[in-house]
Amino acid sequence: MAKTLHVKTYGCQMNVYDSARMADVLAPHGYTPSEVPEGADLIILNTCHIREKATEKVYSELGRLRLLKEAAARDGRQVLIGVAGCVAQAEGEEIVRRAPTVDLVFGPQTYHRLPELVARATERGTSGGSGVVDTDFPVESKFDHLPEENGAHGPAAFLSVQEGCDKFCTFCVVPYTRGAEFSRPVDAIEAEANRLVAGGAMEITLLGQNVNAYHGAGPDGRVWGLGALLRRLAEIEGLKRLRYTTSHPRDVDDALIAAHRDVDTVMPYLHLPVQSGADRVLAAMNRKHTADDYRRVVDRLRAARSDLAFSSDFIVGFPGETDADFVETLRLVREIGYAQAYSFKYSARPGTPAAVLNDQIPEDVKADRLEALQQLLNAQQLAFNQASVGGVQAVLFERRGRREGQLVGRGPWMQAVHVQAPERLLGRQLLVRIDDGRANSLAGTVVTGEMPRIDRELSSNAERAIA
Ligand code: SAH
Ligand code: SF4
Ligand code: F3S
């Protein structure tokens, strides 16, 4: 029987990828995706556990969904509610205790078993009993059991190549929620990339919690790193842009730097989180690099590709962080010069080593530091965007804008670019002259026909911005 599925996604791009794959798993079982929860037969929240706020959002959403489910039951219609992702993995049984409305709970590594879980949950819906929970880290890899993707992606697609993390930064839940590092084989990634491109993707972002720790089995029987993988994928006809996220500064190796130097398809923008500029804090975070290590990596990458722009994540108010430590972070930010960045107040996560450290920082101090850091980062972002004005960039148009006749795309440096242009240009990459640089986006005008590939000369403007 035809049924509808609504998946609401929280957290990182890996969750976005997983949500799409959940729909792929359920499609042969009669589920078609729905944009809204109203009327859906199965509602899945694909959750994020990274900060306390992210987790709390899930419980408030479950409160709303309970009402929807009860209303449907009054009409004699069964609605199943599932919780997936990192909260599911971290809290498991606790979720069905706290929110008995939940029918199934499953982690990021078990969603290939969804048809069976849904069948069991359907039964419990009619017979009563508690929700179905599956938070295994199975020996089999879900990737070996997932069906081929349905191809419902835009011109820019995601592809998970690596999962999990063995770094154990002391603030972070990811090693616990996603499990140990795992890399997919090169052949499987290449086959998926080929399908994505055949389905219209011009840009692929390779995903992994620690993507540059990638070490997958190569077709030659050796272990390949991310640099080699990028070179291989760059050969795919029709693929115009490659990106990858998220990287760890420790795992930037020579081959990866060389790929940035040699492969034009690899976009000149890199999200490379540093978290803090103070060595004392970095050591307490177990980041396994110093601030100078980070500076050196950035220098080497810029030497390989001078127009490379950087983004980062920062945590302020990590336990024990002093004013002097925080000043070190500001100093690092001034030195590097970011095109964009994300910054967060430290959030103590149950089960992580930092949560039980002494010297937790008061909320108001965290808030002050966050504001000061964000002021600096915002100013850098605005300067970067304004330096793009007058230049010409290749923009890949991904979606309609909010205004009539407007399209939104991304330039090589990840900024959103707004133009007035006919809808037939969606899904194409065109040259755009940048007319305006704002806090969070650019505006421009299409200047010429479609371009076959990124031309490095176009980057000179952004180069000035970061010089
Ligand atoms: N794998 C990536 C990012 C993982 S989570 C990396 O290693 O950088 C994304 C970001 O969330 C992190 O970079 C960090 O800045 C932030 N984050 C993680 N745990 C946090 C916590 N407990 N409190 C506040 N921010 C956190
Ligand atoms: Fe978390 Fe650190 Fe792993 Fe990133 S490298 S996922 S911050 S433990
Ligand atoms: Fe969140 Fe899990 Fe991603 S905790 S950031 S959804 S890996």
mmCIF file of N, CA and C in Angstrom, residues 135-187:
data_model
loop_
_atom_site.group_PDB
_atom_site.id
_atom_site.type_symbol
_atom_site.label_atom_id
_atom_site.label_comp_id
_atom_site.label_asym_id
_atom_site.label_seq_id
_atom_site.Cartn_x
_atom_site.Cartn_y
_atom_site.Cartn_z
ATOM 1 N N THR A 135 20.279 0.233 18.547
ATOM 2 C CA THR A 135 21.428 1.138 18.532
ATOM 3 C C THR A 135 22.740 0.360 18.483
ATOM 4 N N ASP A 136 22.693 -0.741 17.766
ATOM 5 C CA ASP A 136 23.903 -1.552 17.542
ATOM 6 C C ASP A 136 24.967 -0.797 16.775
ATOM 7 N N PHE A 137 26.201 -1.252 16.923
ATOM 8 C CA PHE A 137 27.219 -0.947 15.919
ATOM 9 C C PHE A 137 27.475 -2.275 15.220
ATOM 10 N N PRO A 138 26.685 -2.607 14.187
ATOM 11 C CA PRO A 138 26.754 -3.951 13.609
ATOM 12 C C PRO A 138 28.098 -4.211 12.937
ATOM 13 N N VAL A 139 28.444 -5.496 12.843
ATOM 14 C CA VAL A 139 29.690 -5.842 12.142
ATOM 15 C C VAL A 139 29.564 -5.540 10.663
ATOM 16 N N GLU A 140 28.355 -5.756 10.128
ATOM 17 C CA GLU A 140 28.195 -5.466 8.704
ATOM 18 C C GLU A 140 28.102 -3.947 8.545
ATOM 19 N N SER A 141 28.575 -3.447 7.388
ATOM 20 C CA SER A 141 28.476 -2.016 7.143
ATOM 21 C C SER A 141 27.150 -1.726 6.459
ATOM 22 N N LYS A 142 26.485 -0.676 6.907
ATOM 23 C CA LYS A 142 25.201 -0.341 6.277
ATOM 24 C C LYS A 142 25.375 -0.101 4.785
ATOM 25 N N PHE A 143 26.568 0.424 4.398
ATOM 26 C CA PHE A 143 26.784 0.750 2.989
ATOM 27 C C PHE A 143 26.663 -0.478 2.087
ATOM 28 N N ASP A 144 26.979 -1.656 2.644
ATOM 29 C CA ASP A 144 26.869 -2.876 1.848
ATOM 30 C C ASP A 144 25.418 -3.316 1.699
ATOM 31 N N HIS A 145 24.524 -2.716 2.452
ATOM 32 C CA HIS A 145 23.128 -3.164 2.442
ATOM 33 C C HIS A 145 22.147 -2.106 1.934
ATOM 34 N N LEU A 146 22.656 -0.907 1.682
ATOM 35 C CA LEU A 146 21.758 0.149 1.210
ATOM 36 C C LEU A 146 21.485 -0.042 -0.278
ATOM 37 N N PRO A 147 20.263 0.263 -0.712
ATOM 38 C CA PRO A 147 19.994 0.197 -2.146
ATOM 39 C C PRO A 147 20.665 1.385 -2.836
ATOM 40 N N GLU A 148 20.687 1.360 -4.173
ATOM 41 C CA GLU A 148 21.229 2.513 -4.898
ATOM 42 C C GLU A 148 20.370 3.734 -4.625
ATOM 43 N N GLU A 149 21.032 4.911 -4.602
ATOM 44 C CA GLU A 149 20.292 6.145 -4.315
ATOM 45 C C GLU A 149 19.248 6.389 -5.410
ATOM 46 N N ASN A 150 18.172 7.073 -5.003
ATOM 47 C CA ASN A 150 17.088 7.324 -5.945
ATOM 48 C C ASN A 150 17.363 8.457 -6.916
ATOM 49 N N GLY A 151 18.437 9.193 -6.651
ATOM 50 C CA GLY A 151 18.799 10.258 -7.575
ATOM 51 C C GLY A 151 18.050 11.558 -7.361
ATOM 52 N N ALA A 152 17.333 11.667 -6.229
ATOM 53 C CA ALA A 152 16.611 12.910 -5.967
ATOM 54 C C ALA A 152 17.532 13.921 -5.297
ATOM 55 N N HIS A 153 18.451 14.460 -6.074
ATOM 56 C CA HIS A 153 19.365 15.461 -5.528
ATOM 57 C C HIS A 153 19.463 16.595 -6.534
ATOM 58 N N GLY A 154 19.927 17.739 -6.089
ATOM 59 C CA GLY A 154 20.076 18.872 -7.006
ATOM 60 C C GLY A 154 21.416 18.795 -7.711
ATOM 61 N N PRO A 155 21.857 19.918 -8.277
ATOM 62 C CA PRO A 155 23.151 19.947 -8.960
ATOM 63 C C PRO A 155 24.336 19.773 -8.005
ATOM 64 N N ALA A 156 24.099 20.012 -6.703
ATOM 65 C CA ALA A 156 25.168 19.813 -5.718
ATOM 66 C C ALA A 156 24.758 18.681 -4.791
ATOM 67 N N ALA A 157 25.528 17.601 -4.796
ATOM 68 C CA ALA A 157 25.143 16.404 -4.030
ATOM 69 C C ALA A 157 26.169 16.066 -2.957
ATOM 70 N N PHE A 158 25.712 15.328 -1.969
ATOM 71 C CA PHE A 158 26.595 14.836 -0.901
ATOM 72 C C PHE A 158 26.903 13.359 -1.110
ATOM 73 N N LEU A 159 28.102 12.969 -0.693
ATOM 74 C CA LEU A 159 28.477 11.549 -0.791
ATOM 75 C C LEU A 159 29.320 11.197 0.443
ATOM 76 N N SER A 160 28.809 10.324 1.300
ATOM 77 C CA SER A 160 29.577 9.923 2.495
ATOM 78 C C SER A 160 30.679 8.957 2.098
ATOM 79 N N VAL A 161 31.911 9.297 2.445
ATOM 80 C CA VAL A 161 33.035 8.411 2.113
ATOM 81 C C VAL A 161 33.680 7.822 3.362
ATOM 82 N N GLN A 162 33.427 8.472 4.476
ATOM 83 C CA GLN A 162 34.082 8.079 5.722
ATOM 84 C C GLN A 162 33.089 8.339 6.826
ATOM 85 N N GLU A 163 33.150 7.534 7.871
ATOM 86 C CA GLU A 163 32.260 7.775 9.001
ATOM 87 C C GLU A 163 32.977 7.541 10.296
ATOM 88 N N GLY A 164 32.458 8.127 11.345
ATOM 89 C CA GLY A 164 32.989 7.876 12.667
ATOM 90 C C GLY A 164 34.264 8.641 12.936
ATOM 91 N N CYS A 165 34.737 8.547 14.165
ATOM 92 C CA CYS A 165 35.922 9.312 14.539
ATOM 93 C C CYS A 165 36.666 8.610 15.666
ATOM 94 N N ASP A 166 37.991 8.544 15.519
ATOM 95 C CA ASP A 166 38.834 7.947 16.556
ATOM 96 C C ASP A 166 39.624 9.001 17.308
ATOM 97 N N LYS A 167 39.280 10.268 17.141
ATOM 98 C CA LYS A 167 40.102 11.328 17.720
ATOM 99 C C LYS A 167 39.792 11.591 19.198
ATOM 100 N N PHE A 168 38.584 11.430 19.599
ATOM 101 C CA PHE A 168 38.178 11.629 20.996
ATOM 102 C C PHE A 168 38.582 12.984 21.571
ATOM 103 N N CYS A 169 38.226 14.039 20.889
ATOM 104 C CA CYS A 169 38.335 15.365 21.496
ATOM 105 C C CYS A 169 37.467 15.320 22.760
ATOM 106 N N THR A 170 37.938 15.943 23.838
ATOM 107 C CA THR A 170 37.292 15.695 25.133
ATOM 108 C C THR A 170 35.903 16.319 25.273
ATOM 109 N N PHE A 171 35.549 17.210 24.331
ATOM 110 C CA PHE A 171 34.228 17.857 24.416
ATOM 111 C C PHE A 171 33.176 17.147 23.581
ATOM 112 N N CYS A 172 33.579 16.186 22.754
ATOM 113 C CA CYS A 172 32.760 15.790 21.605
ATOM 114 C C CYS A 172 32.092 14.418 21.742
ATOM 115 N N VAL A 173 30.840 14.341 21.326
ATOM 116 C CA VAL A 173 30.086 13.078 21.415
ATOM 117 C C VAL A 173 30.253 12.187 20.180
ATOM 118 N N VAL A 174 30.789 12.746 19.104
ATOM 119 C CA VAL A 174 30.772 12.019 17.829
ATOM 120 C C VAL A 174 31.409 10.619 17.891
ATOM 121 N N PRO A 175 32.585 10.457 18.534
ATOM 122 C CA PRO A 175 33.148 9.098 18.577
ATOM 123 C C PRO A 175 32.206 8.086 19.238
ATOM 124 N N TYR A 176 31.344 8.569 20.125
ATOM 125 C CA TYR A 176 30.405 7.665 20.811
ATOM 126 C C TYR A 176 29.139 7.444 19.996
ATOM 127 N N THR A 177 28.697 8.496 19.286
ATOM 128 C CA THR A 177 27.428 8.338 18.565
ATOM 129 C C THR A 177 27.624 7.718 17.184
ATOM 130 N N ARG A 178 28.765 7.973 16.567
ATOM 131 C CA ARG A 178 28.986 7.455 15.208
ATOM 132 C C ARG A 178 29.888 6.237 15.188
ATOM 133 N N GLY A 179 30.611 6.042 16.286
ATOM 134 C CA GLY A 179 31.469 4.870 16.360
ATOM 135 C C GLY A 179 32.838 5.088 15.742
ATOM 136 N N ALA A 180 33.569 3.987 15.580
ATOM 137 C CA ALA A 180 34.953 4.038 15.128
ATOM 138 C C ALA A 180 35.038 4.456 13.668
ATOM 139 N N GLU A 181 36.193 4.966 13.300
ATOM 140 C CA GLU A 181 36.441 5.386 11.929
ATOM 141 C C GLU A 181 36.282 4.238 10.941
ATOM 142 N N PHE A 182 35.644 4.552 9.846
ATOM 143 C CA PHE A 182 35.434 3.560 8.799
ATOM 144 C C PHE A 182 35.480 4.278 7.459
ATOM 145 N N SER A 183 36.202 3.716 6.489
ATOM 146 C CA SER A 183 36.272 4.313 5.153
ATOM 147 C C SER A 183 35.674 3.362 4.129
ATOM 148 N N ARG A 184 34.860 3.893 3.244
ATOM 149 C CA ARG A 184 34.306 3.058 2.171
ATOM 150 C C ARG A 184 35.376 2.801 1.105
ATOM 151 N N PRO A 185 35.279 1.686 0.404
ATOM 152 C CA PRO A 185 36.259 1.419 -0.659
ATOM 153 C C PRO A 185 36.128 2.418 -1.811
ATOM 154 N N VAL A 186 37.231 2.678 -2.482
ATOM 155 C CA VAL A 186 37.263 3.639 -3.583
ATOM 156 C C VAL A 186 36.246 3.280 -4.678
ATOM 157 N N ASP A 187 36.192 1.994 -5.045
ATOM 158 C CA ASP A 187 35.286 1.587 -6.128
ATOM 159 C C ASP A 187 33.827 1.934 -5.843
#
